[in-house]
Amino acid sequence: MSSLVAPIVYVLDDDPSVRVGLERLVRSIGLEVRSFPSAAEFLHHSRPDRPACLVVDVRMPGLSGLDLQDSLAGSGWRAPIIFITGYGTVPMSVRAMQAGAVNFLQKPFEDQELLDSIHVAIDRENEARAEKARKQEVERQLAMLTPRERQVFGLVVTGLPNKRIAGLLGTSEKTVKVHRARVMEKMQADSLAGLVQMAYRAGLQPAAA
Amino acid sequence: MVPEVRSTAIGPVGPLSSAAATTQRVSVRLAVQGGLVLAVLAAGYFLGSILGLSLSFPGTHVSSIWPPNAVLLAALLLTPRRRWWVCLLAVLPAHLLAQGLMGLPWTAVLINFAGNAGDALLGALLICRLTPEPKRFDRLRTVILIMVFGGIVAPAVMSLVVAQMFAGIGMDGDSWLTWRLRLLTNSLAVFTLVPLILLAASKIRSRDWRIAWRRSLEAGALFAALVAVGFLVFVLPTAGSDQPALLYLPLPLLLWATLRFGVPGACLSMVTLIGLSMWGIVREQGPFVAQHPLANATALILFLNFTCGSHLILAALLSERRQMERDRRQGEALHGAVLTSLHDHVGVLGRDGVILEVNDAWRTFAHGSGGARMQPGVNYVEACRDVASRDGNDSAAQAVVGMEEVLSGKRQRFQMEYAWGPPPQVSWFELSVEGLRRPEGGAVVTHTDITSRKEAELEAQQQRRELAHLTRVAMLGELSGALAHELNQPLTAILSNAQAAQRLLARRPVDLAEVRDILQDIAKEDRRAGEVIQRLRAMLKKEEAKILPLDLNELVRDVLDLAHGDLITRNIALETRLEPRLPLLHGDRVQIQQVLLNLILNACESMSTTRQAGERRLTLVTGRDVDEGLRLSVIDRGTGIPADEMDRLFEPFFTTKEHGLGLGLPICRSIVTAHGGHLWASNNEDGGATFHLTLPLLNGQP
């Protein structure tokens, strides 16, 4: 697991002994863990910007685990959720998985089951973060391009030849070549493919030719 | 075959006309009867007049006895006041005829009629005014009234009037003499004839025609003796004024007649004597011939009056006494018969506890069970005390205390149940001691055999227990999912802890302190799971109720542990407001928990359709109740109880649940009632319903 920042596991269960047991288990694989007795308390608590995953009991007083899932999705705070339950039904588990849960475990579960799920969750989280970082990097680099260079970049990644680009922009092919070289340099790309990838990462849709 | 047409056939005019015909027939019969009576009255008056005249002293117009007024008086006493004019009218022709035969001038006839009628009327008026209804002519009081007012006062007054009237028309010389004689002859007639006629009338009315042969023989003998003696005294020539003592000879016979035959005996014997004495007078024999005829007459009549009067009073007195004796004996016989008829063993105790009398059932039972000495005369309380101390019998001891309290007046009633006999043939009895409300005190002790009732009670109790158990099991069955959840929590904790410990032990260095903590927690969690199982087991048991001191809040918490899972599953928020340091209550743990659990599950059920999560709230409140000890309220925010279901909530087999038996609430109520408390429901103002439960405190409770 490669991570820039140490991940944290949040445990939400209304039963104190279950919380304690889970905390111990998670700590035993060297991860940091914080536990809360209810979803409300968790939402109240300020979350540091670290890779995180949630281990949530589906049935809790007040806001249930599934409702928390919906609420978090709505507020845009993404972290993978692992559901645990002492009393689960098939529709419940289907709903949870369809909403993007990592896993849905019945109590009492084997330690390996939970820990594997946590690993998957952390990996997923790290991957997401890395992806986000990469996007941000590309955006930062894009910001350094001049407007003309931006235009050239946008057209280059659609696969158009320089001649056509020059025609579209109303400038000479040579100028386009110069811009292109400067873009490649600024974006630190070593091939057209790389440039396209960056564009994709940044979320820019290539315009149709 | 032509069907008979009867006169009572139902037709358009049928029933009405037959009813009218019946009334007509009845009134015709009454009229005939009335006419007959009046005819008898008139005849009696007439004959009385003739008799009176024929019995007059020789040389005088004084008769020894004047029956007509007495006859009229008796008739008036027998008829209602509004018909008196009919009687007077009936005797008028008789009077006219009789007096006409005597050849008296019409003025005298009229004056006499006025006198006779007035006599009877005045007497009847006074007597009727002073006698309470209904008139009984063998009561002493009535007889005295008749004698005094009918026989003395009325004739005295009327005789005065008549004498004055005669003097007024110039007839009769010595008005005082007339007055005296008239008075005496009238009173004699009243004394002898009125009671006779009245008794005869009541005998006829009662239609009691029985004749006792022995008594008739005795009466015959008496009559013969009386005639013989009377003859001897009044008629034989030898008996004369030399031996006035002979007058006393008839008296023993008169006494015999009075004592044995009461008022009729006295009257009839007097009549006999009158007849005999008059016969003697006519032949100028007897003790009353020495002097001037008028003096003779007065002497005789006076003698007869006093004799008759005194015997009459005696007769009436005796008759009254005899009646009282008869009534008393009847009362006793009734009392005895009632006592004997009772199935229960009944004994009457005096104030000191001595048995006064017992009924047959008591005697039979005492004989059969070896308590033969529990007879009248034995001190029952002491006997019970002996049994109590000798056998260490608690019931007997209790009974002794209760009996003493009733006998001393401390309480009016004492009741207790007790068992008798060796098991398994145990009989149950109910002892009831009721104080006697009379100055001498005492009590009635009743033993009632309630074996069958008691057995039915015990069986019903057993069945109630089974039923409560059954519903308890069913309820816990409903909870099974929630209970699985409850057990899952500690199991999860245990597994996670154990597996964490395994991982810790694989590390170097081993964190033994942490491992120790983990093991401690594992043990704690295990015990927690064990408790859930234990609570479940306790509720599933079908034991007899164990009454112990209980803490209501502790019971609530235990039940909430069991129901906790269900609350979570149904997503119901729980709020508890348990007043701390509540006094203890007396009851069976399992049963009260059953009630609490039932109420909580019902509350959850009622909120299962409530959509909004925030509205699913269950509140439990405990505290003191002003009157009743402890109070618990289970408040939900469900749909509430519809008005038409409110009355039927606690009805057995009433349920709105698809799969419900409808026995939960009725059983809860019967459990609560058996504990001396109350269970009821009400709707909340802000929606939902509340079930209220009150239970009495430990102290001062059954």
PDB file of N, CA and C in Angstrom, chain A residues 13-18 20-22 24-25 27-30 57 59-64 67 84-87 106-112 114-115, chain B residues 481-482 484-485 488-493 495-497 499-504 507 514 517-519 521 524-525 528 564 568-573 613:
ATOM      1  N   ASP A  13     -20.615   2.188  15.447  1.00  0.00           N
ATOM      2  CA  ASP A  13     -21.511   1.134  15.963  1.00  0.00           C
ATOM      3  C   ASP A  13     -22.044   1.587  17.315  1.00  0.00           C
ATOM      4  N   ASP A  14     -23.307   1.339  17.584  1.00  0.00           N
ATOM      5  CA  ASP A  14     -23.878   1.829  18.843  1.00  0.00           C
ATOM      6  C   ASP A  14     -23.497   0.944  20.022  1.00  0.00           C
ATOM      7  N   ASP A  15     -22.991  -0.254  19.767  1.00  0.00           N
ATOM      8  CA  ASP A  15     -22.639  -1.138  20.875  1.00  0.00           C
ATOM      9  C   ASP A  15     -21.186  -0.886  21.275  1.00  0.00           C
ATOM     10  N   PRO A  16     -20.952  -0.482  22.517  1.00  0.00           N
ATOM     11  CA  PRO A  16     -19.588  -0.110  22.919  1.00  0.00           C
ATOM     12  C   PRO A  16     -18.592  -1.255  22.842  1.00  0.00           C
ATOM     13  N   SER A  17     -19.061  -2.456  23.203  1.00  0.00           N
ATOM     14  CA  SER A  17     -18.107  -3.566  23.207  1.00  0.00           C
ATOM     15  C   SER A  17     -17.700  -3.940  21.795  1.00  0.00           C
ATOM     16  N   VAL A  18     -18.650  -3.843  20.897  1.00  0.00           N
ATOM     17  CA  VAL A  18     -18.301  -4.105  19.490  1.00  0.00           C
ATOM     18  C   VAL A  18     -17.293  -3.066  19.004  1.00  0.00           C
ATOM     19  N   VAL A  20     -15.097  -1.422  20.742  1.00  0.00           N
ATOM     20  CA  VAL A  20     -13.777  -1.705  21.339  1.00  0.00           C
ATOM     21  C   VAL A  20     -13.096  -2.850  20.609  1.00  0.00           C
ATOM     22  N   GLY A  21     -13.866  -3.924  20.375  1.00  0.00           N
ATOM     23  CA  GLY A  21     -13.304  -5.073  19.695  1.00  0.00           C
ATOM     24  C   GLY A  21     -12.783  -4.707  18.304  1.00  0.00           C
ATOM     25  N   LEU A  22     -13.575  -3.936  17.585  1.00  0.00           N
ATOM     26  CA  LEU A  22     -13.171  -3.560  16.234  1.00  0.00           C
ATOM     27  C   LEU A  22     -11.940  -2.653  16.260  1.00  0.00           C
ATOM     28  N   ARG A  24      -9.601  -2.669  18.402  1.00  0.00           N
ATOM     29  CA  ARG A  24      -8.424  -3.480  18.660  1.00  0.00           C
ATOM     30  C   ARG A  24      -7.978  -4.207  17.403  1.00  0.00           C
ATOM     31  N   LEU A  25      -8.955  -4.720  16.717  1.00  0.00           N
ATOM     32  CA  LEU A  25      -8.651  -5.488  15.507  1.00  0.00           C
ATOM     33  C   LEU A  25      -7.936  -4.611  14.476  1.00  0.00           C
ATOM     34  N   ARG A  27      -6.392  -1.798  14.980  1.00  0.00           N
ATOM     35  CA  ARG A  27      -5.076  -1.364  15.441  1.00  0.00           C
ATOM     36  C   ARG A  27      -4.058  -2.475  15.271  1.00  0.00           C
ATOM     37  N   SER A  28      -4.545  -3.719  15.364  1.00  0.00           N
ATOM     38  CA  SER A  28      -3.600  -4.836  15.301  1.00  0.00           C
ATOM     39  C   SER A  28      -2.937  -4.947  13.939  1.00  0.00           C
ATOM     40  N   ILE A  29      -3.508  -4.342  12.909  1.00  0.00           N
ATOM     41  CA  ILE A  29      -2.802  -4.339  11.624  1.00  0.00           C
ATOM     42  C   ILE A  29      -2.134  -2.988  11.386  1.00  0.00           C
ATOM     43  N   GLY A  30      -2.012  -2.233  12.432  1.00  0.00           N
ATOM     44  CA  GLY A  30      -1.210  -1.013  12.355  1.00  0.00           C
ATOM     45  C   GLY A  30      -1.934   0.190  11.788  1.00  0.00           C
ATOM     46  N   ASP A  57     -22.213   0.111  11.165  1.00  0.00           N
ATOM     47  CA  ASP A  57     -23.327  -0.807  11.467  1.00  0.00           C
ATOM     48  C   ASP A  57     -24.580  -0.264  10.791  1.00  0.00           C
ATOM     49  N   ARG A  59     -27.755  -0.859  11.376  1.00  0.00           N
ATOM     50  CA  ARG A  59     -28.854  -0.454  12.263  1.00  0.00           C
ATOM     51  C   ARG A  59     -28.324   0.264  13.477  1.00  0.00           C
ATOM     52  N   MET A  60     -28.548   1.573  13.497  1.00  0.00           N
ATOM     53  CA  MET A  60     -28.167   2.338  14.684  1.00  0.00           C
ATOM     54  C   MET A  60     -29.317   3.252  15.046  1.00  0.00           C
ATOM     55  N   PRO A  61     -29.410   3.656  16.299  1.00  0.00           N
ATOM     56  CA  PRO A  61     -30.454   4.621  16.636  1.00  0.00           C
ATOM     57  C   PRO A  61     -30.249   5.906  15.864  1.00  0.00           C
ATOM     58  N   GLY A  62     -31.313   6.512  15.466  1.00  0.00           N
ATOM     59  CA  GLY A  62     -31.195   7.758  14.704  1.00  0.00           C
ATOM     60  C   GLY A  62     -30.926   7.424  13.246  1.00  0.00           C
ATOM     61  N   LEU A  63     -29.954   8.062  12.675  1.00  0.00           N
ATOM     62  CA  LEU A  63     -29.613   7.871  11.264  1.00  0.00           C
ATOM     63  C   LEU A  63     -29.040   6.473  11.069  1.00  0.00           C
ATOM     64  N   SER A  64     -29.595   5.719  10.146  1.00  0.00           N
ATOM     65  CA  SER A  64     -29.072   4.372   9.934  1.00  0.00           C
ATOM     66  C   SER A  64     -27.858   4.441   9.030  1.00  0.00           C
ATOM     67  N   ASP A  67     -28.739   5.293   5.417  1.00  0.00           N
ATOM     68  CA  ASP A  67     -29.071   6.708   5.250  1.00  0.00           C
ATOM     69  C   ASP A  67     -27.802   7.563   5.294  1.00  0.00           C
ATOM     70  N   ILE A  84     -21.457  -3.465   8.381  1.00  0.00           N
ATOM     71  CA  ILE A  84     -21.575  -4.666   9.225  1.00  0.00           C
ATOM     72  C   ILE A  84     -22.987  -4.670   9.836  1.00  0.00           C
ATOM     73  N   THR A  85     -23.484  -5.852  10.086  1.00  0.00           N
ATOM     74  CA  THR A  85     -24.834  -5.900  10.669  1.00  0.00           C
ATOM     75  C   THR A  85     -25.069  -7.170  11.460  1.00  0.00           C
ATOM     76  N   GLY A  86     -25.897  -7.072  12.497  1.00  0.00           N
ATOM     77  CA  GLY A  86     -26.286  -8.255  13.266  1.00  0.00           C
ATOM     78  C   GLY A  86     -27.606  -8.797  12.734  1.00  0.00           C
ATOM     79  N   TYR A  87     -28.150  -8.103  11.778  1.00  0.00           N
ATOM     80  CA  TYR A  87     -29.532  -8.436  11.395  1.00  0.00           C
ATOM     81  C   TYR A  87     -29.744  -7.942   9.980  1.00  0.00           C
ATOM     82  N   GLN A 106     -21.920  -9.892   7.769  1.00  0.00           N
ATOM     83  CA  GLN A 106     -22.842 -10.300   8.851  1.00  0.00           C
ATOM     84  C   GLN A 106     -22.045 -10.560  10.111  1.00  0.00           C
ATOM     85  N   LYS A 107     -22.571 -10.069  11.238  1.00  0.00           N
ATOM     86  CA  LYS A 107     -21.915 -10.369  12.513  1.00  0.00           C
ATOM     87  C   LYS A 107     -22.286 -11.777  12.925  1.00  0.00           C
ATOM     88  N   PRO A 108     -21.421 -12.492  13.607  1.00  0.00           N
ATOM     89  CA  PRO A 108     -20.001 -12.174  13.818  1.00  0.00           C
ATOM     90  C   PRO A 108     -19.177 -12.573  12.593  1.00  0.00           C
ATOM     91  N   PHE A 109     -18.247 -11.743  12.212  1.00  0.00           N
ATOM     92  CA  PHE A 109     -17.470 -11.999  11.005  1.00  0.00           C
ATOM     93  C   PHE A 109     -16.031 -12.343  11.397  1.00  0.00           C
ATOM     94  N   GLU A 110     -15.383 -13.060  10.537  1.00  0.00           N
ATOM     95  CA  GLU A 110     -13.976 -13.383  10.751  1.00  0.00           C
ATOM     96  C   GLU A 110     -13.131 -12.124  10.600  1.00  0.00           C
ATOM     97  N   ASP A 111     -12.039 -12.056  11.357  1.00  0.00           N
ATOM     98  CA  ASP A 111     -11.179 -10.873  11.308  1.00  0.00           C
ATOM     99  C   ASP A 111     -10.646 -10.639   9.883  1.00  0.00           C
ATOM    100  N   GLN A 112     -10.297 -11.728   9.216  1.00  0.00           N
ATOM    101  CA  GLN A 112      -9.705 -11.585   7.889  1.00  0.00           C
ATOM    102  C   GLN A 112     -10.682 -10.939   6.920  1.00  0.00           C
ATOM    103  N   LEU A 114     -12.987  -8.772   7.551  1.00  0.00           N
ATOM    104  CA  LEU A 114     -13.045  -7.327   7.773  1.00  0.00           C
ATOM    105  C   LEU A 114     -11.757  -6.653   7.292  1.00  0.00           C
ATOM    106  N   LEU A 115     -10.631  -7.236   7.676  1.00  0.00           N
ATOM    107  CA  LEU A 115      -9.362  -6.585   7.369  1.00  0.00           C
ATOM    108  C   LEU A 115      -9.130  -6.531   5.852  1.00  0.00           C
TER     109      LEU A 115
ATOM    110  N   GLY B 481     -35.907 -12.689  16.376  1.00  0.00           N
ATOM    111  CA  GLY B 481     -34.955 -11.967  15.527  1.00  0.00           C
ATOM    112  C   GLY B 481     -34.168 -10.946  16.327  1.00  0.00           C
ATOM    113  N   ALA B 482     -34.904 -10.189  17.127  1.00  0.00           N
ATOM    114  CA  ALA B 482     -34.227  -9.181  17.927  1.00  0.00           C
ATOM    115  C   ALA B 482     -33.267  -9.810  18.922  1.00  0.00           C
ATOM    116  N   ALA B 484     -31.681 -12.598  18.524  1.00  0.00           N
ATOM    117  CA  ALA B 484     -30.498 -13.024  17.789  1.00  0.00           C
ATOM    118  C   ALA B 484     -29.544 -11.839  17.642  1.00  0.00           C
ATOM    119  N   HIS B 485     -30.098 -10.717  17.355  1.00  0.00           N
ATOM    120  CA  HIS B 485     -29.287  -9.503  17.252  1.00  0.00           C
ATOM    121  C   HIS B 485     -28.586  -9.203  18.573  1.00  0.00           C
ATOM    122  N   ASN B 488     -25.805 -11.492  19.027  1.00  0.00           N
ATOM    123  CA  ASN B 488     -24.759 -11.239  18.040  1.00  0.00           C
ATOM    124  C   ASN B 488     -23.755 -10.182  18.467  1.00  0.00           C
ATOM    125  N   GLN B 489     -24.216  -9.186  19.164  1.00  0.00           N
ATOM    126  CA  GLN B 489     -23.311  -8.099  19.564  1.00  0.00           C
ATOM    127  C   GLN B 489     -22.168  -8.618  20.421  1.00  0.00           C
ATOM    128  N   PRO B 490     -22.491  -9.287  21.538  1.00  0.00           N
ATOM    129  CA  PRO B 490     -21.351  -9.792  22.327  1.00  0.00           C
ATOM    130  C   PRO B 490     -20.515 -10.813  21.557  1.00  0.00           C
ATOM    131  N   LEU B 491     -21.170 -11.620  20.731  1.00  0.00           N
ATOM    132  CA  LEU B 491     -20.405 -12.608  19.971  1.00  0.00           C
ATOM    133  C   LEU B 491     -19.432 -11.928  19.017  1.00  0.00           C
ATOM    134  N   THR B 492     -19.888 -10.886  18.373  1.00  0.00           N
ATOM    135  CA  THR B 492     -18.990 -10.144  17.476  1.00  0.00           C
ATOM    136  C   THR B 492     -17.827  -9.555  18.246  1.00  0.00           C
ATOM    137  N   ALA B 493     -18.177  -8.955  19.372  1.00  0.00           N
ATOM    138  CA  ALA B 493     -17.118  -8.328  20.177  1.00  0.00           C
ATOM    139  C   ALA B 493     -16.098  -9.367  20.599  1.00  0.00           C
ATOM    140  N   LEU B 495     -15.387 -12.280  19.197  1.00  0.00           N
ATOM    141  CA  LEU B 495     -14.576 -12.767  18.066  1.00  0.00           C
ATOM    142  C   LEU B 495     -13.525 -11.745  17.652  1.00  0.00           C
ATOM    143  N   SER B 496     -13.963 -10.498  17.515  1.00  0.00           N
ATOM    144  CA  SER B 496     -12.996  -9.464  17.121  1.00  0.00           C
ATOM    145  C   SER B 496     -11.875  -9.346  18.135  1.00  0.00           C
ATOM    146  N   ASN B 497     -12.262  -9.344  19.402  1.00  0.00           N
ATOM    147  CA  ASN B 497     -11.250  -9.238  20.464  1.00  0.00           C
ATOM    148  C   ASN B 497     -10.277 -10.403  20.412  1.00  0.00           C
ATOM    149  N   GLN B 499      -9.546 -12.447  17.987  1.00  0.00           N
ATOM    150  CA  GLN B 499      -8.683 -12.463  16.800  1.00  0.00           C
ATOM    151  C   GLN B 499      -7.670 -11.322  16.845  1.00  0.00           C
ATOM    152  N   ALA B 500      -8.069 -10.211  17.441  1.00  0.00           N
ATOM    153  CA  ALA B 500      -7.078  -9.137  17.634  1.00  0.00           C
ATOM    154  C   ALA B 500      -5.974  -9.604  18.542  1.00  0.00           C
ATOM    155  N   ALA B 501      -6.381 -10.341  19.603  1.00  0.00           N
ATOM    156  CA  ALA B 501      -5.387 -10.840  20.553  1.00  0.00           C
ATOM    157  C   ALA B 501      -4.417 -11.783  19.859  1.00  0.00           C
ATOM    158  N   GLN B 502      -4.958 -12.646  18.983  1.00  0.00           N
ATOM    159  CA  GLN B 502      -4.088 -13.574  18.242  1.00  0.00           C
ATOM    160  C   GLN B 502      -3.044 -12.806  17.449  1.00  0.00           C
ATOM    161  N   ARG B 503      -3.512 -11.747  16.798  1.00  0.00           N
ATOM    162  CA  ARG B 503      -2.548 -10.963  15.999  1.00  0.00           C
ATOM    163  C   ARG B 503      -1.512 -10.292  16.871  1.00  0.00           C
ATOM    164  N   LEU B 504      -1.975  -9.806  18.043  1.00  0.00           N
ATOM    165  CA  LEU B 504      -1.037  -9.147  18.935  1.00  0.00           C
ATOM    166  C   LEU B 504       0.045 -10.110  19.402  1.00  0.00           C
ATOM    167  N   ARG B 507       2.970 -10.554  17.162  1.00  0.00           N
ATOM    168  CA  ARG B 507       3.946  -9.462  17.035  1.00  0.00           C
ATOM    169  C   ARG B 507       5.104  -9.650  17.986  1.00  0.00           C
ATOM    170  N   GLU B 514      -2.126  -5.419  26.891  1.00  0.00           N
ATOM    171  CA  GLU B 514      -3.261  -5.304  25.982  1.00  0.00           C
ATOM    172  C   GLU B 514      -4.005  -6.638  25.909  1.00  0.00           C
ATOM    173  N   ASP B 517      -6.168  -7.152  28.848  1.00  0.00           N
ATOM    174  CA  ASP B 517      -7.400  -6.374  28.734  1.00  0.00           C
ATOM    175  C   ASP B 517      -8.398  -7.052  27.819  1.00  0.00           C
ATOM    176  N   ILE B 518      -7.823  -7.544  26.731  1.00  0.00           N
ATOM    177  CA  ILE B 518      -8.718  -8.186  25.759  1.00  0.00           C
ATOM    178  C   ILE B 518      -9.417  -9.380  26.375  1.00  0.00           C
ATOM    179  N   LEU B 519      -8.628 -10.205  27.089  1.00  0.00           N
ATOM    180  CA  LEU B 519      -9.229 -11.391  27.692  1.00  0.00           C
ATOM    181  C   LEU B 519     -10.309 -11.009  28.697  1.00  0.00           C
ATOM    182  N   ASP B 521     -12.196  -8.374  28.623  1.00  0.00           N
ATOM    183  CA  ASP B 521     -13.378  -7.952  27.871  1.00  0.00           C
ATOM    184  C   ASP B 521     -14.137  -9.143  27.295  1.00  0.00           C
ATOM    185  N   LYS B 524     -16.202 -10.580  29.917  1.00  0.00           N
ATOM    186  CA  LYS B 524     -17.344  -9.713  30.194  1.00  0.00           C
ATOM    187  C   LYS B 524     -18.424  -9.882  29.129  1.00  0.00           C
ATOM    188  N   GLU B 525     -17.993  -9.927  27.906  1.00  0.00           N
ATOM    189  CA  GLU B 525     -18.952 -10.071  26.822  1.00  0.00           C
ATOM    190  C   GLU B 525     -19.647 -11.415  26.869  1.00  0.00           C
ATOM    191  N   ARG B 528     -22.240 -11.269  29.385  1.00  0.00           N
ATOM    192  CA  ARG B 528     -23.368 -10.471  28.868  1.00  0.00           C
ATOM    193  C   ARG B 528     -24.291 -11.319  28.008  1.00  0.00           C
ATOM    194  N   HIS B 564     -34.201  -4.508  23.377  1.00  0.00           N
ATOM    195  CA  HIS B 564     -33.293  -3.545  22.759  1.00  0.00           C
ATOM    196  C   HIS B 564     -33.106  -3.804  21.269  1.00  0.00           C
ATOM    197  N   ILE B 568     -33.890  -1.435  17.948  1.00  0.00           N
ATOM    198  CA  ILE B 568     -32.908  -1.060  16.938  1.00  0.00           C
ATOM    199  C   ILE B 568     -33.408  -1.470  15.561  1.00  0.00           C
ATOM    200  N   THR B 569     -33.876  -2.704  15.497  1.00  0.00           N
ATOM    201  CA  THR B 569     -34.321  -3.213  14.205  1.00  0.00           C
ATOM    202  C   THR B 569     -35.409  -2.348  13.616  1.00  0.00           C
ATOM    203  N   ARG B 570     -36.332  -1.960  14.500  1.00  0.00           N
ATOM    204  CA  ARG B 570     -37.436  -1.162  13.986  1.00  0.00           C
ATOM    205  C   ARG B 570     -37.091   0.319  13.924  1.00  0.00           C
ATOM    206  N   ASN B 571     -35.898   0.635  14.315  1.00  0.00           N
ATOM    207  CA  ASN B 571     -35.455   2.016  14.249  1.00  0.00           C
ATOM    208  C   ASN B 571     -36.299   2.939  15.120  1.00  0.00           C
ATOM    209  N   ILE B 572     -36.491   2.509  16.356  1.00  0.00           N
ATOM    210  CA  ILE B 572     -37.301   3.302  17.270  1.00  0.00           C
ATOM    211  C   ILE B 572     -36.382   3.892  18.329  1.00  0.00           C
ATOM    212  N   ALA B 573     -36.491   5.177  18.518  1.00  0.00           N
ATOM    213  CA  ALA B 573     -35.672   5.835  19.529  1.00  0.00           C
ATOM    214  C   ALA B 573     -36.292   5.628  20.890  1.00  0.00           C
ATOM    215  N   ALA B 613     -38.713   9.030  10.491  1.00  0.00           N
ATOM    216  CA  ALA B 613     -37.822   8.444  11.485  1.00  0.00           C
ATOM    217  C   ALA B 613     -37.880   9.204  12.798  1.00  0.00           C
TER     218      ALA B 613
END
